[in-house]
PDB file of C-alpha atoms in Angstrom:
ATOM      1  CA  MET A   7     -52.350  93.376 -71.422  1.00 58.00           C
ATOM      2  CA  ALA A   8     -50.377  93.051 -74.528  1.00 58.00           C
ATOM      3  CA  SER A   9     -47.511  90.728 -75.515  1.00 62.00           C
ATOM      4  CA  SER A  10     -46.118  89.557 -78.501  1.00 55.00           C
ATOM      5  CA  SER A  11     -45.445  86.112 -79.753  1.00 62.00           C
ATOM      6  CA  SER A  12     -42.647  84.532 -82.055  1.00 64.00           C
ATOM      7  CA  SER A  13     -44.605  84.920 -85.233  1.00 74.00           C
ATOM      8  CA  GLY A  14     -44.442  88.803 -85.023  1.00 84.00           C
ATOM      9  CA  LEU A  15     -48.104  88.997 -84.099  1.00 90.00           C
ATOM     10  CA  THR A  16     -49.250  91.375 -80.919  1.00 93.00           C
ATOM     11  CA  PHE A  17     -51.924  90.126 -78.594  1.00 95.00           C
ATOM     12  CA  LYS A  18     -54.299  92.249 -76.528  1.00 96.00           C
ATOM     13  CA  LEU A  19     -56.190  90.646 -74.138  1.00 96.00           C
ATOM     14  CA  HIS A  20     -58.768  92.790 -72.574  1.00 96.00           C
ATOM     15  CA  PRO A  21     -59.638  92.164 -68.849  1.00 95.00           C
ATOM     16  CA  LEU A  22     -63.114  91.483 -69.708  1.00 96.00           C
ATOM     17  CA  VAL A  23     -62.095  88.158 -71.450  1.00 97.00           C
ATOM     18  CA  ILE A  24     -60.364  86.865 -68.189  1.00 95.00           C
ATOM     19  CA  VAL A  25     -63.145  87.909 -66.170  1.00 96.00           C
ATOM     20  CA  ASN A  26     -65.858  85.817 -67.748  1.00 96.00           C
ATOM     21  CA  ILE A  27     -63.484  82.868 -68.291  1.00 96.00           C
ATOM     22  CA  SER A  28     -62.888  83.073 -64.509  1.00 95.00           C
ATOM     23  CA  ASP A  29     -66.836  83.251 -63.837  1.00 96.00           C
ATOM     24  CA  HIS A  30     -67.699  80.488 -66.410  1.00 95.00           C
ATOM     25  CA  TYR A  31     -65.262  78.217 -64.421  1.00 95.00           C
ATOM     26  CA  THR A  32     -66.241  79.335 -60.781  1.00 94.00           C
ATOM     27  CA  ARG A  33     -69.944  78.668 -61.632  1.00 94.00           C
ATOM     28  CA  VAL A  34     -69.330  75.131 -63.060  1.00 93.00           C
ATOM     29  CA  LYS A  35     -66.802  74.134 -60.219  1.00 92.00           C
ATOM     30  CA  SER A  36     -69.302  75.515 -57.431  1.00 92.00           C
ATOM     31  CA  GLN A  37     -72.562  73.551 -59.379  1.00 90.00           C
ATOM     32  CA  LEU A  38     -69.941  70.258 -59.261  1.00 86.00           C
ATOM     33  CA  ASN A  39     -69.568  70.773 -55.409  1.00 80.00           C
ATOM     34  CA  LEU A  40     -73.242  71.068 -54.393  1.00 68.00           C
ATOM     35  CA  PRO A  41     -74.444  69.485 -51.139  1.00 66.00           C
ATOM     36  CA  PRO A  42     -75.615  65.683 -51.972  1.00 62.00           C
ATOM     37  CA  SER A  43     -79.418  66.748 -51.300  1.00 58.00           C
ATOM     38  CA  LEU A  44     -79.330  69.015 -54.607  1.00 53.00           C
ATOM     39  CA  THR A  45     -76.962  67.016 -56.555  1.00 48.00           C
ATOM     40  CA  SER A  46     -80.134  65.246 -57.965  1.00 48.00           C
ATOM     41  CA  THR A  47     -81.614  68.247 -59.078  1.00 47.00           C
ATOM     42  CA  SER A  48     -78.441  69.708 -60.906  1.00 43.00           C
ATOM     43  CA  SER A  49     -77.631  66.809 -62.983  1.00 43.00           C
ATOM     44  CA  ALA A  50     -78.446  68.503 -66.301  1.00 43.00           C
ATOM     45  CA  ALA A  51     -75.819  71.363 -65.140  1.00 43.00           C
ATOM     46  CA  THR A  52     -73.269  69.206 -64.349  1.00 43.00           C
ATOM     47  CA  SER A  53     -73.683  66.908 -67.505  1.00 44.00           C
ATOM     48  CA  ASN A  54     -71.464  68.768 -69.547  1.00 49.00           C
ATOM     49  CA  ASN A  55     -68.519  68.445 -67.440  1.00 47.00           C
ATOM     50  CA  ASN A  56     -66.067  65.668 -66.197  1.00 48.00           C
ATOM     51  CA  ASN A  57     -67.766  64.235 -63.162  1.00 46.00           C
ATOM     52  CA  ASN A  58     -65.822  61.519 -61.472  1.00 45.00           C
ATOM     53  CA  ASP A  59     -67.457  61.513 -58.299  1.00 44.00           C
ATOM     54  CA  SER A  60     -69.062  58.252 -57.530  1.00 44.00           C
ATOM     55  CA  ASN A  61     -70.198  58.520 -53.957  1.00 45.00           C
ATOM     56  CA  GLY A  62     -73.030  61.045 -55.026  1.00 46.00           C
ATOM     57  CA  GLY A  63     -71.487  64.351 -54.391  1.00 45.00           C
ATOM     58  CA  GLU A  64     -69.628  63.467 -51.133  1.00 49.00           C
ATOM     59  CA  ASN A  65     -66.217  63.506 -52.367  1.00 51.00           C
ATOM     60  CA  ASN A  66     -64.723  66.659 -53.059  1.00 53.00           C
ATOM     61  CA  GLN A  67     -61.534  65.806 -54.299  1.00 63.00           C
ATOM     62  CA  GLN A  68     -62.523  65.520 -57.714  1.00 73.00           C
ATOM     63  CA  PRO A  69     -60.734  66.877 -60.573  1.00 78.00           C
ATOM     64  CA  PRO A  70     -61.434  70.880 -61.331  1.00 82.00           C
ATOM     65  CA  PRO A  71     -63.604  71.040 -64.419  1.00 87.00           C
ATOM     66  CA  ARG A  72     -62.659  72.429 -67.765  1.00 90.00           C
ATOM     67  CA  VAL A  73     -64.565  74.938 -69.349  1.00 93.00           C
ATOM     68  CA  TYR A  74     -64.695  75.999 -72.890  1.00 94.00           C
ATOM     69  CA  GLY A  75     -65.872  78.788 -74.685  1.00 95.00           C
ATOM     70  CA  CYS A  76     -65.176  81.178 -77.755  1.00 96.00           C
ATOM     71  CA  VAL A  77     -63.258  84.424 -77.826  1.00 96.00           C
ATOM     72  CA  ILE A  78     -63.701  86.928 -79.971  1.00 96.00           C
ATOM     73  CA  GLY A  79     -62.397  90.425 -81.400  1.00 96.00           C
ATOM     74  CA  VAL A  80     -60.358  91.615 -84.322  1.00 96.00           C
ATOM     75  CA  GLN A  81     -57.471  91.295 -86.146  1.00 94.00           C
ATOM     76  CA  ARG A  82     -55.759  94.692 -87.362  1.00 94.00           C
ATOM     77  CA  GLY A  83     -52.445  93.635 -89.093  1.00 92.00           C
ATOM     78  CA  ARG A  84     -49.886  92.112 -86.881  1.00 92.00           C
ATOM     79  CA  THR A  85     -52.235  93.342 -83.786  1.00 95.00           C
ATOM     80  CA  VAL A  86     -54.783  90.955 -82.375  1.00 95.00           C
ATOM     81  CA  GLU A  87     -57.362  92.397 -79.793  1.00 97.00           C
ATOM     82  CA  ILE A  88     -59.422  90.130 -77.994  1.00 97.00           C
ATOM     83  CA  PHE A  89     -62.268  91.824 -76.680  1.00 96.00           C
ATOM     84  CA  ASN A  90     -64.948  89.279 -75.376  1.00 96.00           C
ATOM     85  CA  SER A  91     -66.007  85.822 -74.861  1.00 96.00           C
ATOM     86  CA  PHE A  92     -68.668  83.489 -74.280  1.00 95.00           C
ATOM     87  CA  GLU A  93     -69.268  80.064 -73.232  1.00 94.00           C
ATOM     88  CA  LEU A  94     -69.981  77.026 -75.339  1.00 93.00           C
ATOM     89  CA  ILE A  95     -71.655  73.709 -74.917  1.00 89.00           C
ATOM     90  CA  TYR A  96     -68.976  70.826 -74.993  1.00 83.00           C
ATOM     91  CA  ASP A  97     -69.705  67.506 -74.480  1.00 81.00           C
ATOM     92  CA  PRO A  98     -66.053  65.828 -74.089  1.00 74.00           C
ATOM     93  CA  SER A  99     -67.160  62.194 -73.605  1.00 81.00           C
ATOM     94  CA  THR A 100     -68.597  62.307 -77.543  1.00 83.00           C
ATOM     95  CA  ARG A 101     -66.257  65.438 -78.317  1.00 79.00           C
ATOM     96  CA  SER A 102     -68.992  67.088 -79.781  1.00 84.00           C
ATOM     97  CA  LEU A 103     -69.510  70.623 -79.534  1.00 87.00           C
ATOM     98  CA  ASP A 104     -73.178  72.198 -80.013  1.00 90.00           C
ATOM     99  CA  ARG A 105     -73.230  74.245 -83.047  1.00 91.00           C
ATOM    100  CA  SER A 106     -76.417  75.466 -83.213  1.00 93.00           C
ATOM    101  CA  PHE A 107     -75.955  77.374 -79.780  1.00 94.00           C
ATOM    102  CA  LEU A 108     -72.525  78.634 -81.346  1.00 93.00           C
ATOM    103  CA  GLU A 109     -74.334  79.548 -84.421  1.00 93.00           C
ATOM    104  CA  LYS A 110     -76.740  81.158 -82.447  1.00 94.00           C
ATOM    105  CA  LYS A 111     -74.119  83.316 -80.197  1.00 94.00           C
ATOM    106  CA  GLN A 112     -72.155  84.453 -83.458  1.00 92.00           C
ATOM    107  CA  GLU A 113     -75.661  85.835 -84.814  1.00 93.00           C
ATOM    108  CA  LEU A 114     -76.215  87.685 -82.005  1.00 94.00           C
ATOM    109  CA  TYR A 115     -72.771  89.334 -81.474  1.00 92.00           C
ATOM    110  CA  LYS A 116     -72.893  90.130 -85.117  1.00 92.00           C
ATOM    111  CA  LYS A 117     -75.903  92.013 -84.671  1.00 95.00           C
ATOM    112  CA  VAL A 118     -74.319  94.250 -81.510  1.00 93.00           C
ATOM    113  CA  PHE A 119     -70.696  94.447 -82.791  1.00 92.00           C
ATOM    114  CA  PRO A 120     -70.600  93.740 -86.430  1.00 94.00           C
ATOM    115  CA  HIS A 121     -66.893  93.943 -86.615  1.00 94.00           C
ATOM    116  CA  PHE A 122     -65.826  91.563 -83.923  1.00 94.00           C
ATOM    117  CA  TYR A 123     -64.915  87.982 -85.542  1.00 94.00           C
ATOM    118  CA  VAL A 124     -64.352  84.389 -83.733  1.00 94.00           C
ATOM    119  CA  LEU A 125     -60.564  84.489 -83.351  1.00 96.00           C
ATOM    120  CA  GLY A 126     -60.734  81.221 -81.673  1.00 95.00           C
ATOM    121  CA  TRP A 127     -61.514  79.433 -78.161  1.00 95.00           C
ATOM    122  CA  TYR A 128     -60.406  79.278 -74.490  1.00 96.00           C
ATOM    123  CA  SER A 129     -60.233  76.786 -71.669  1.00 95.00           C
ATOM    124  CA  THR A 130     -59.282  76.423 -68.386  1.00 94.00           C
ATOM    125  CA  GLY A 131     -56.336  74.159 -66.992  1.00 91.00           C
ATOM    126  CA  SER A 132     -52.639  73.742 -65.884  1.00 90.00           C
ATOM    127  CA  ASP A 133     -51.658  72.535 -69.442  1.00 90.00           C
ATOM    128  CA  ALA A 134     -52.661  72.103 -72.806  1.00 89.00           C
ATOM    129  CA  GLN A 135     -54.069  68.440 -73.476  1.00 87.00           C
ATOM    130  CA  GLU A 136     -54.140  66.340 -76.376  1.00 85.00           C
ATOM    131  CA  SER A 137     -57.932  66.039 -76.135  1.00 81.00           C
ATOM    132  CA  ASP A 138     -57.923  70.073 -76.683  1.00 86.00           C
ATOM    133  CA  MET A 139     -57.243  69.358 -80.534  1.00 88.00           C
ATOM    134  CA  HIS A 140     -60.624  67.873 -81.069  1.00 84.00           C
ATOM    135  CA  PHE A 141     -62.114  71.301 -79.816  1.00 85.00           C
ATOM    136  CA  HIS A 142     -59.506  72.876 -81.860  1.00 91.00           C
ATOM    137  CA  LYS A 143     -60.414  71.356 -84.994  1.00 89.00           C
ATOM    138  CA  ALA A 144     -64.282  71.751 -84.522  1.00 86.00           C
ATOM    139  CA  LEU A 145     -63.624  75.494 -84.550  1.00 90.00           C
ATOM    140  CA  MET A 146     -61.424  75.548 -87.758  1.00 91.00           C
ATOM    141  CA  ASP A 147     -64.445  75.790 -90.170  1.00 91.00           C
ATOM    142  CA  ILE A 148     -65.370  79.224 -88.744  1.00 90.00           C
ATOM    143  CA  ASN A 149     -61.539  80.052 -88.490  1.00 91.00           C
ATOM    144  CA  GLU A 150     -58.486  78.780 -90.006  1.00 92.00           C
ATOM    145  CA  SER A 151     -56.246  79.493 -87.786  1.00 92.00           C
ATOM    146  CA  PRO A 152     -58.116  79.558 -84.385  1.00 94.00           C
ATOM    147  CA  LEU A 153     -56.199  80.985 -81.251  1.00 95.00           C
ATOM    148  CA  TYR A 154     -56.348  78.902 -78.182  1.00 95.00           C
ATOM    149  CA  VAL A 155     -56.563  81.032 -74.669  1.00 96.00           C
ATOM    150  CA  LEU A 156     -55.859  78.905 -72.093  1.00 95.00           C
ATOM    151  CA  LEU A 157     -56.549  80.180 -68.063  1.00 95.00           C
ATOM    152  CA  ASN A 158     -54.700  78.334 -65.202  1.00 93.00           C
ATOM    153  CA  PRO A 159     -57.527  78.476 -62.191  1.00 92.00           C
ATOM    154  CA  ALA A 160     -54.932  76.989 -59.781  1.00 89.00           C
ATOM    155  CA  ILE A 161     -53.699  79.455 -57.307  1.00 82.00           C
ATOM    156  CA  ASN A 162     -49.908  80.299 -57.443  1.00 84.00           C
ATOM    157  CA  PRO A 163     -48.667  83.211 -54.684  1.00 85.00           C
ATOM    158  CA  ALA A 164     -45.519  83.266 -56.116  1.00 87.00           C
ATOM    159  CA  GLN A 165     -46.398  83.670 -59.549  1.00 85.00           C
ATOM    160  CA  LYS A 166     -46.800  87.490 -60.498  1.00 84.00           C
ATOM    161  CA  ASP A 167     -47.751  87.083 -64.025  1.00 86.00           C
ATOM    162  CA  LEU A 168     -51.245  86.176 -64.448  1.00 87.00           C
ATOM    163  CA  PRO A 169     -51.927  82.574 -65.335  1.00 91.00           C
ATOM    164  CA  VAL A 170     -53.084  82.803 -69.101  1.00 93.00           C
ATOM    165  CA  THR A 171     -51.289  81.283 -71.945  1.00 93.00           C
ATOM    166  CA  ILE A 172     -52.387  81.946 -75.588  1.00 94.00           C
ATOM    167  CA  TYR A 173     -51.399  79.628 -78.002  1.00 92.00           C
ATOM    168  CA  GLU A 174     -51.530  80.113 -81.924  1.00 90.00           C
ATOM    169  CA  SER A 175     -51.838  77.687 -84.378  1.00 82.00           C
TER     170      SER A 175
END
């Protein structure tokens, strides 16, 4: 999927990125919807997400989770190509990003793909939120102008385009 922006940049988003983000979201959402008997054993897995459930897992009407990660690829001139992504550990209540995990993932990707760089980050949701700026600023020491890829996981049968938006700084 290639698209251009008002800044003159052309974006090429590879399908693997969409699959990775969708998989990340689906795994987190399924962990939040475990039966009540399993929620006590999976509390560590759900601690990174917004769990507003006060009924011990019996209420499935909780808001959809937001997941976060990095997008990696290359920029050649005015063309930005996003090849892959990886999830990050982010605690929205403390607004803290696990920097050691991020640095380790960067190091591992550099060994296999030495020309790939962190171009920005991703999250899921229907729209960008004000709280996303904390995450955005946390990545500015890696990339001074990070991209933000937003995937809307809500299903809209009338929509023909992919529910992906790319924001530039």
